[in-house]
CSV table of C-alpha atoms in Angstrom, one decimal:
chain,number,residue,atom,x,y,z
A,16,MET,CA,175.8,85.5,201.7
A,17,VAL,CA,172.6,84.3,203.8
A,18,GLY,CA,171.1,82.3,200.2
A,19,PHE,CA,174.4,80.0,200.5
A,20,VAL,CA,174.0,80.0,204.3
A,21,THR,CA,170.3,78.3,204.1
A,22,VAL,CA,171.8,76.2,200.6
A,23,CYS,CA,174.3,75.1,202.9
A,24,GLY,CA,171.8,74.4,205.9
A,25,LEU,CA,169.4,72.1,203.8
A,26,VAL,CA,172.3,70.3,202.0
A,27,LEU,CA,174.3,69.2,205.1
A,28,GLY,CA,170.9,68.4,207.1
A,29,ILE,CA,169.7,66.0,203.3
A,30,VAL,CA,173.2,64.5,203.6
A,31,ILE,CA,172.7,63.8,207.2
A,32,GLY,CA,169.0,63.0,206.9
A,33,ILE,CA,170.3,60.3,203.9
A,34,LEU,CA,173.1,58.8,206.6
A,35,ARG,CA,171.3,58.9,209.3
A,36,PRO,CA,167.6,58.6,208.7
A,37,VAL,CA,164.6,60.6,210.5
A,38,HIS,CA,162.6,58.1,210.8
A,39,ILE,CA,158.4,59.0,210.8
A,40,PRO,CA,155.7,57.4,211.2
A,41,ALA,CA,153.8,56.0,208.2
A,42,ILE,CA,150.5,57.5,209.6
A,43,TYR,CA,152.0,61.2,210.7
A,44,SER,CA,153.6,61.6,207.3
A,45,LYS,CA,151.3,63.8,206.3
A,46,TYR,CA,151.5,66.0,209.1
A,47,VAL,CA,154.8,66.2,209.1
A,48,GLY,CA,154.9,66.9,205.3
A,49,LEU,CA,152.7,69.8,206.3
A,50,ALA,CA,155.3,70.9,208.3
A,51,LEU,CA,158.0,70.5,206.0
A,52,LEU,CA,156.5,72.9,203.7
A,53,ALA,CA,155.9,75.4,206.0
A,54,GLY,CA,159.1,74.9,207.5
A,55,MET,CA,160.6,76.1,204.2
A,56,ASP,CA,157.9,78.6,204.1
A,57,SER,CA,159.3,80.0,207.1
A,58,ILE,CA,162.9,80.1,205.6
A,59,LEU,CA,162.5,82.0,202.4
A,60,GLY,CA,160.6,84.6,204.7
A,61,GLY,CA,163.6,85.0,206.8
A,62,ILE,CA,166.0,85.0,203.4
A,63,LYS,CA,163.6,87.7,201.6
A,64,GLY,CA,163.4,89.5,204.9
A,65,TYR,CA,167.2,89.4,205.8
A,66,LEU,CA,168.2,90.7,202.0
A,67,LYS,CA,165.0,93.2,202.9
A,68,ASP,CA,166.9,94.9,206.2
A,69,THR,CA,163.8,93.2,208.1
A,70,PHE,CA,164.8,90.2,209.4
A,71,ASP,CA,163.7,90.0,213.4
A,72,ALA,CA,165.0,86.5,214.8
A,73,THR,CA,162.7,86.6,217.0
A,74,VAL,CA,159.8,86.8,215.0
A,75,PHE,CA,161.6,84.3,211.8
A,76,PHE,CA,162.1,81.4,215.1
A,77,SER,CA,158.4,81.1,216.9
A,78,GLY,CA,156.8,81.8,212.8
A,79,PHE,CA,158.8,79.1,211.6
A,80,LEU,CA,157.7,77.1,214.8
A,81,ILE,CA,153.9,78.0,215.0
A,82,ASN,CA,153.4,78.2,211.1
A,83,SER,CA,155.1,74.7,210.6
A,84,LEU,CA,152.7,73.2,214.3
A,85,VAL,CA,149.4,75.3,212.9
A,86,ALA,CA,149.8,73.5,209.6
A,87,ALA,CA,150.4,69.6,210.7
A,88,LEU,CA,146.9,70.4,213.0
A,89,LEU,CA,144.9,71.5,210.0
A,90,GLY,CA,145.7,68.5,208.6
A,91,TYR,CA,144.8,66.3,211.6
A,92,LEU,CA,141.3,68.8,212.3
A,93,GLY,CA,141.1,68.0,208.3
A,94,ASP,CA,140.9,64.6,209.0
A,95,GLN,CA,138.8,64.7,212.1
A,96,LEU,CA,136.4,66.7,210.5
A,97,GLY,CA,136.5,64.3,207.3
A,98,ILE,CA,137.6,67.8,205.1
A,99,ASP,CA,140.6,68.4,203.3
A,100,LEU,CA,141.6,71.3,205.2
A,101,TYR,CA,145.0,70.6,205.0
A,102,LEU,CA,144.7,72.2,201.2
A,103,ALA,CA,144.3,75.5,203.3
A,104,ALA,CA,148.1,74.9,204.5
A,105,VAL,CA,149.1,74.2,201.5
A,106,VAL,CA,147.5,76.7,199.4
A,107,VAL,CA,149.2,79.7,201.8
A,108,PHE,CA,152.3,78.1,202.4
A,109,GLY,CA,152.4,77.0,198.5
A,110,SER,CA,151.2,80.8,197.0
A,111,ARG,CA,153.8,82.1,200.0
A,112,MET,CA,156.9,80.7,198.9
A,113,TYR,CA,156.1,82.0,195.4
A,114,GLN,CA,156.1,85.4,196.3
A,115,ASN,CA,159.3,85.1,198.7
A,116,ILE,CA,161.0,84.1,195.8
A,117,ALA,CA,160.1,86.7,193.6
A,118,ILE,CA,161.1,88.8,196.0
A,119,ILE,CA,163.7,87.6,196.6
A,120,ARG,CA,164.6,87.4,192.2
A,121,ARG,CA,164.2,90.8,192.6
A,122,VAL,CA,165.8,92.1,195.7
A,123,LEU,CA,168.8,90.2,194.0
A,124,LEU,CA,168.5,91.3,191.0
A,125,LYS,CA,168.3,95.6,192.3
A,126,LYS,CA,171.5,94.8,194.0
A,127,GLU,CA,173.3,92.8,191.0
A,128,ALA,CA,172.6,96.3,189.0
B,3,MET,CA,173.7,93.8,220.5
B,4,SER,CA,175.9,94.8,218.2
B,5,LYS,CA,175.1,94.5,214.6
B,6,VAL,CA,177.6,92.7,213.7
B,7,SER,CA,176.2,89.6,216.8
B,8,ALA,CA,173.0,90.2,215.7
B,9,TRP,CA,173.8,89.0,211.7
B,10,ARG,CA,175.8,86.3,213.1
B,11,SER,CA,173.0,85.3,214.9
B,12,SER,CA,170.0,86.1,212.5
B,13,LEU,CA,172.1,83.3,210.2
B,14,LEU,CA,172.8,81.2,212.9
B,15,ILE,CA,169.5,80.7,213.2
B,16,LEU,CA,168.6,80.7,209.0
B,17,PHE,CA,171.1,77.8,209.4
B,18,VAL,CA,170.0,75.4,212.0
B,19,ILE,CA,166.4,76.0,210.7
B,20,SER,CA,167.8,75.3,207.1
B,21,LEU,CA,169.4,72.1,208.9
B,22,VAL,CA,166.6,70.4,210.5
B,23,VAL,CA,164.1,71.2,207.7
B,24,GLY,CA,167.1,69.6,205.6
B,25,SER,CA,167.0,66.3,207.7
B,26,LEU,CA,163.9,65.9,207.7
B,27,LEU,CA,163.2,66.0,204.0
B,28,PRO,CA,164.9,62.4,203.2
B,29,GLY,CA,162.9,60.7,205.8
B,30,GLN,CA,160.2,62.2,204.5
B,31,ALA,CA,160.5,61.0,200.9
B,32,ARG,CA,161.2,57.8,202.0
B,33,VAL,CA,158.6,57.1,204.1
B,34,VAL,CA,155.8,58.8,201.1
B,35,ARG,CA,157.3,56.5,198.5
B,36,GLU,CA,157.0,53.2,201.2
B,37,MET,CA,153.1,54.6,201.6
B,38,LYS,CA,152.8,54.1,197.7
B,39,GLN,CA,153.9,51.2,197.4
B,40,THR,CA,151.4,49.2,200.0
B,41,TYR,CA,148.1,49.8,200.3
B,42,GLN,CA,148.1,52.5,203.3
B,43,ASN,CA,147.5,55.4,201.6
B,44,GLU,CA,144.4,54.1,199.5
B,45,ASP,CA,140.7,54.7,200.0
B,46,PRO,CA,139.3,53.0,202.7
B,47,LYS,CA,136.0,51.9,200.2
B,48,ASP,CA,138.2,51.0,197.7
B,49,LEU,CA,139.9,48.6,199.8
B,50,ILE,CA,136.9,46.8,201.2
B,51,ARG,CA,136.0,46.6,197.5
B,52,VAL,CA,139.2,44.8,196.3
B,53,ILE,CA,138.8,42.9,199.5
B,54,LYS,CA,135.1,41.7,199.2
B,55,ASP,CA,136.3,40.8,195.1
B,56,LEU,CA,138.9,38.7,196.5
B,57,GLN,CA,136.8,36.7,198.9
B,58,GLN,CA,133.6,36.7,195.8
B,59,ARG,CA,137.1,35.2,193.7
B,60,LYS,CA,138.4,32.3,196.6
B,61,GLN,CA,134.8,31.3,196.9
B,62,ASP,CA,134.2,30.8,193.3
B,63,LEU,CA,138.0,29.1,193.2
B,64,LEU,CA,136.9,26.8,195.9
B,65,THR,CA,133.4,26.1,194.5
B,66,GLU,CA,135.2,25.4,191.2
B,67,GLU,CA,138.0,22.8,192.9
B,68,SER,CA,135.0,21.3,194.6
B,69,ARG,CA,133.2,20.6,190.8
B,70,LEU,CA,136.4,19.5,189.9
B,71,SER,CA,137.1,16.9,192.5
B,72,GLN,CA,133.3,15.8,191.8
B,73,LYS,CA,134.5,15.6,188.1
B,74,VAL,CA,137.9,13.3,188.8
B,75,SER,CA,136.2,10.8,191.4
B,76,GLN,CA,133.0,10.7,188.7
B,77,TYR,CA,136.1,10.1,186.1
B,78,THR,CA,137.7,7.3,188.5
B,79,ARG,CA,134.5,5.7,189.1
B,80,ALA,CA,133.7,5.9,185.6
B,81,SER,CA,137.3,4.2,184.7
B,82,ASN,CA,136.4,1.2,186.6
B,83,ASP,CA,132.6,0.4,185.3
B,84,THR,CA,132.0,-0.3,181.3
B,85,ALA,CA,128.6,0.7,181.4
B,86,ALA,CA,129.7,3.8,183.0
B,87,GLN,CA,132.2,4.8,180.3
B,88,VAL,CA,129.6,4.6,177.9
B,89,ALA,CA,126.9,6.7,179.8
B,90,GLN,CA,130.0,9.1,180.4
B,91,LEU,CA,131.1,9.2,176.6
B,92,GLN,CA,127.6,9.6,175.4
B,93,HIS,CA,127.1,12.5,177.8
B,94,GLU,CA,129.9,14.0,176.2
B,95,ILE,CA,128.6,13.1,172.4
B,96,GLU,CA,125.6,15.2,173.2
B,97,VAL,CA,127.4,18.0,174.5
B,98,LEU,CA,129.5,17.8,171.9
B,99,LYS,CA,126.5,18.5,169.5
B,100,GLU,CA,124.9,20.6,171.4
B,101,ARG,CA,128.7,23.0,170.9
B,102,THR,CA,128.4,21.8,167.0
B,103,GLY,CA,124.8,22.6,166.6
B,104,GLU,CA,123.5,19.1,165.7
B,105,VAL,CA,120.3,19.4,167.7
B,106,ALA,CA,117.3,21.9,168.3
B,107,LEU,CA,117.5,24.1,172.0
B,108,SER,CA,114.6,25.0,174.1
B,109,GLY,CA,114.4,26.7,176.9
B,110,PRO,CA,113.8,30.3,178.7
B,111,GLY,CA,115.8,33.1,177.7
B,112,VAL,CA,115.4,36.2,176.5
B,113,ARG,CA,114.4,38.1,172.8
B,114,VAL,CA,116.1,41.4,171.7
B,115,THR,CA,114.3,43.0,169.0
B,116,ILE,CA,116.4,45.6,166.9
B,117,LYS,CA,114.5,47.8,164.6
B,118,GLU,CA,116.1,50.6,162.7
B,119,GLU,CA,114.6,54.2,162.8
B,120,SER,CA,114.7,54.5,158.8
B,121,SER,CA,112.5,57.9,158.4
B,122,GLY,CA,113.9,61.6,159.3
B,123,ALA,CA,117.0,63.3,157.1
B,124,SER,CA,119.3,60.7,159.3
B,125,PRO,CA,118.0,57.6,159.0
B,126,SER,CA,119.7,55.6,161.9
B,127,MET,CA,121.7,51.8,160.9
B,128,ILE,CA,123.4,49.3,163.3
B,129,ALA,CA,127.0,49.0,162.8
B,130,ASP,CA,128.6,45.7,162.9
B,131,ASP,CA,130.6,47.1,166.0
B,132,ASP,CA,126.8,47.3,167.3
B,133,LEU,CA,126.0,43.7,166.8
B,134,LEU,CA,128.9,42.3,168.1
B,135,LEU,CA,129.3,44.6,171.4
B,136,LEU,CA,125.2,42.8,172.4
B,137,LEU,CA,126.3,39.5,171.1
B,138,ASN,CA,129.5,39.6,173.1
B,139,ASP,CA,127.3,41.2,176.4
B,140,LEU,CA,124.8,37.9,175.7
B,141,TRP,CA,127.7,35.4,175.7
B,142,ALA,CA,128.9,36.9,178.6
B,143,SER,CA,125.9,37.3,180.8
B,144,GLY,CA,125.3,33.6,180.3
B,145,ALA,CA,123.7,32.9,177.2
B,146,GLU,CA,124.1,28.6,176.0
B,147,VAL,CA,122.6,29.5,172.2
B,148,ILE,CA,122.1,32.2,170.2
B,149,SER,CA,120.1,32.5,166.7
B,150,VAL,CA,119.3,35.5,164.9
B,151,ASN,CA,117.1,35.7,162.3
B,152,GLY,CA,116.7,32.0,163.2
B,153,ILE,CA,120.1,31.3,161.9
B,154,ARG,CA,122.0,29.8,164.4
B,155,LEU,CA,125.3,31.2,166.0
B,156,MET,CA,128.2,28.6,166.6
B,157,ASP,CA,132.0,29.1,167.8
B,158,SER,CA,133.6,30.6,164.5
B,159,THR,CA,130.1,31.7,163.1
B,160,SER,CA,130.8,35.9,161.7
B,161,VAL,CA,128.5,38.5,161.9
B,162,TYR,CA,128.4,41.7,160.1
B,163,ARG,CA,127.1,44.3,158.2
B,164,ALA,CA,126.8,44.8,154.7
B,165,GLY,CA,124.9,47.6,153.7
B,166,LEU,CA,121.5,46.9,154.1
B,167,ASN,CA,121.7,42.9,155.0
B,168,VAL,CA,123.2,41.6,157.5
B,169,HIS,CA,125.1,38.5,157.3
B,170,VAL,CA,125.5,35.0,159.9
B,171,GLY,CA,127.8,33.3,158.6
B,172,ALA,CA,127.5,32.3,155.0
B,173,LYS,CA,124.0,33.0,155.6
B,174,THR,CA,122.2,36.5,154.8
B,175,THR,CA,119.0,38.0,156.4
B,176,THR,CA,117.5,41.5,156.5
B,177,MET,CA,116.1,43.7,159.4
B,178,PRO,CA,114.9,43.6,161.7
B,179,LEU,CA,116.7,41.4,163.1
B,180,VAL,CA,115.4,39.2,166.3
B,181,ILE,CA,118.2,37.7,168.8
B,182,ASP,CA,116.7,34.9,170.7
B,183,ALA,CA,119.3,33.2,173.2
B,184,ILE,CA,118.7,30.8,175.6
B,185,GLY,CA,120.1,30.7,179.2
B,186,ASP,CA,119.9,32.3,182.3
B,187,THR,CA,117.2,34.8,181.4
B,188,GLU,CA,117.8,36.9,184.8
B,189,ASN,CA,121.1,37.7,184.1
B,190,MET,CA,121.0,38.2,180.2
B,191,SER,CA,118.1,40.5,181.0
B,192,LYS,CA,120.7,42.8,183.9
B,193,GLY,CA,123.2,42.4,181.5
B,194,LEU,CA,121.8,43.1,178.2
B,195,GLN,CA,120.0,46.9,180.3
B,196,ILE,CA,122.9,47.7,182.7
B,197,PRO,CA,122.6,51.2,182.7
B,198,GLY,CA,125.6,53.0,179.4
B,199,GLY,CA,125.9,49.6,178.6
B,200,VAL,CA,125.1,48.1,174.8
B,201,LEU,CA,121.1,49.2,175.0
B,202,ASP,CA,121.8,52.5,175.9
B,203,LEU,CA,124.2,53.3,172.9
B,204,LEU,CA,121.7,51.7,170.5
B,205,ASN,CA,119.2,53.6,172.2
B,206,LEU,CA,120.9,57.0,171.7
B,207,ARG,CA,121.8,56.1,167.7
B,208,ARG,CA,117.8,55.6,167.5
B,209,ILE,CA,118.1,52.1,167.1
B,210,SER,CA,115.2,50.6,169.0
B,211,ALA,CA,116.4,47.2,171.0
B,212,ILE,CA,113.5,45.5,172.9
B,213,VAL,CA,113.9,42.9,175.7
B,214,GLN,CA,111.9,40.3,175.9
B,215,LYS,CA,112.4,37.1,178.8
B,216,VAL,CA,110.9,34.2,177.0
B,217,SER,CA,109.8,31.2,179.0
B,218,LYS,CA,110.4,29.0,176.3
B,219,ILE,CA,112.4,29.5,173.1
B,220,LYS,CA,113.4,27.1,170.5
B,221,ILE,CA,116.5,27.2,168.3
B,222,GLY,CA,117.2,24.3,165.2
B,223,ILE,CA,120.1,22.8,163.9
B,224,SER,CA,122.6,24.4,162.2
B,225,THR,CA,122.2,24.4,158.9
């Protein structure tokens, strides 16, 4: 159920985004990309928490906001300091997405069994 | 809050956040696609180099344009004057004679002496490709006339290795090779000695190549 709701939300969002494109200024696109990565990580974290019965709406929502913001800020700070600091966010969120997907897969397989 | 309403609100939050993330994805993808088609995402150092190259090219083209304009006006003037026409034609004959090797030429240039290492377990040998690379580098860096062991190269002269001999056009010569080139001495010398260039390549294979700047080189007629 939770996967279905999430996928529906994503698909509906993508359709809305295609029909009514959100204008993102080119100079902020890097930061928005990082924020989206953090957002996707949060969604997968939410699904995992939901399936494991540890989902907390406040934790999830605050995690989504703070992670997205921190990821974008890291990118900005890295640009100001001349360091590819955004890579830290990419590595952390990227690996966490993999971990979350693996956990979701295991939980779903156990439920099937 | 009952368990059912908590369950519903959790799903609603997940749905809303998925919707937000999803709605931003196409916009972000579009921006990234657009940026790839422009110079916005390029390294400023690369852009500076591109701009400098373009400026240099523009300058070269402007110089070429003014040179050609002068030539056009020269021809226009000459067309009204028989003596000037004759002088022009004679000048062209001289240029063509130089090109076809009918006159000996002399001037400043470079002399490249190439020696192979014949001792040791694996003697080094210069190959056809090395010779071509060396001669092409000389032409590219401003050589006007080139001779190999005194044999003048023309536009269609072939140079290749055959056993211990080196064939230059219809003639045969042997190692060591002395390549004389008349032209822009500085440019040719730098062009050959560029790091990672043909001389480095030869030295790596134990083929000695020495470049000397010579104030006057004489290259005979093509026979």
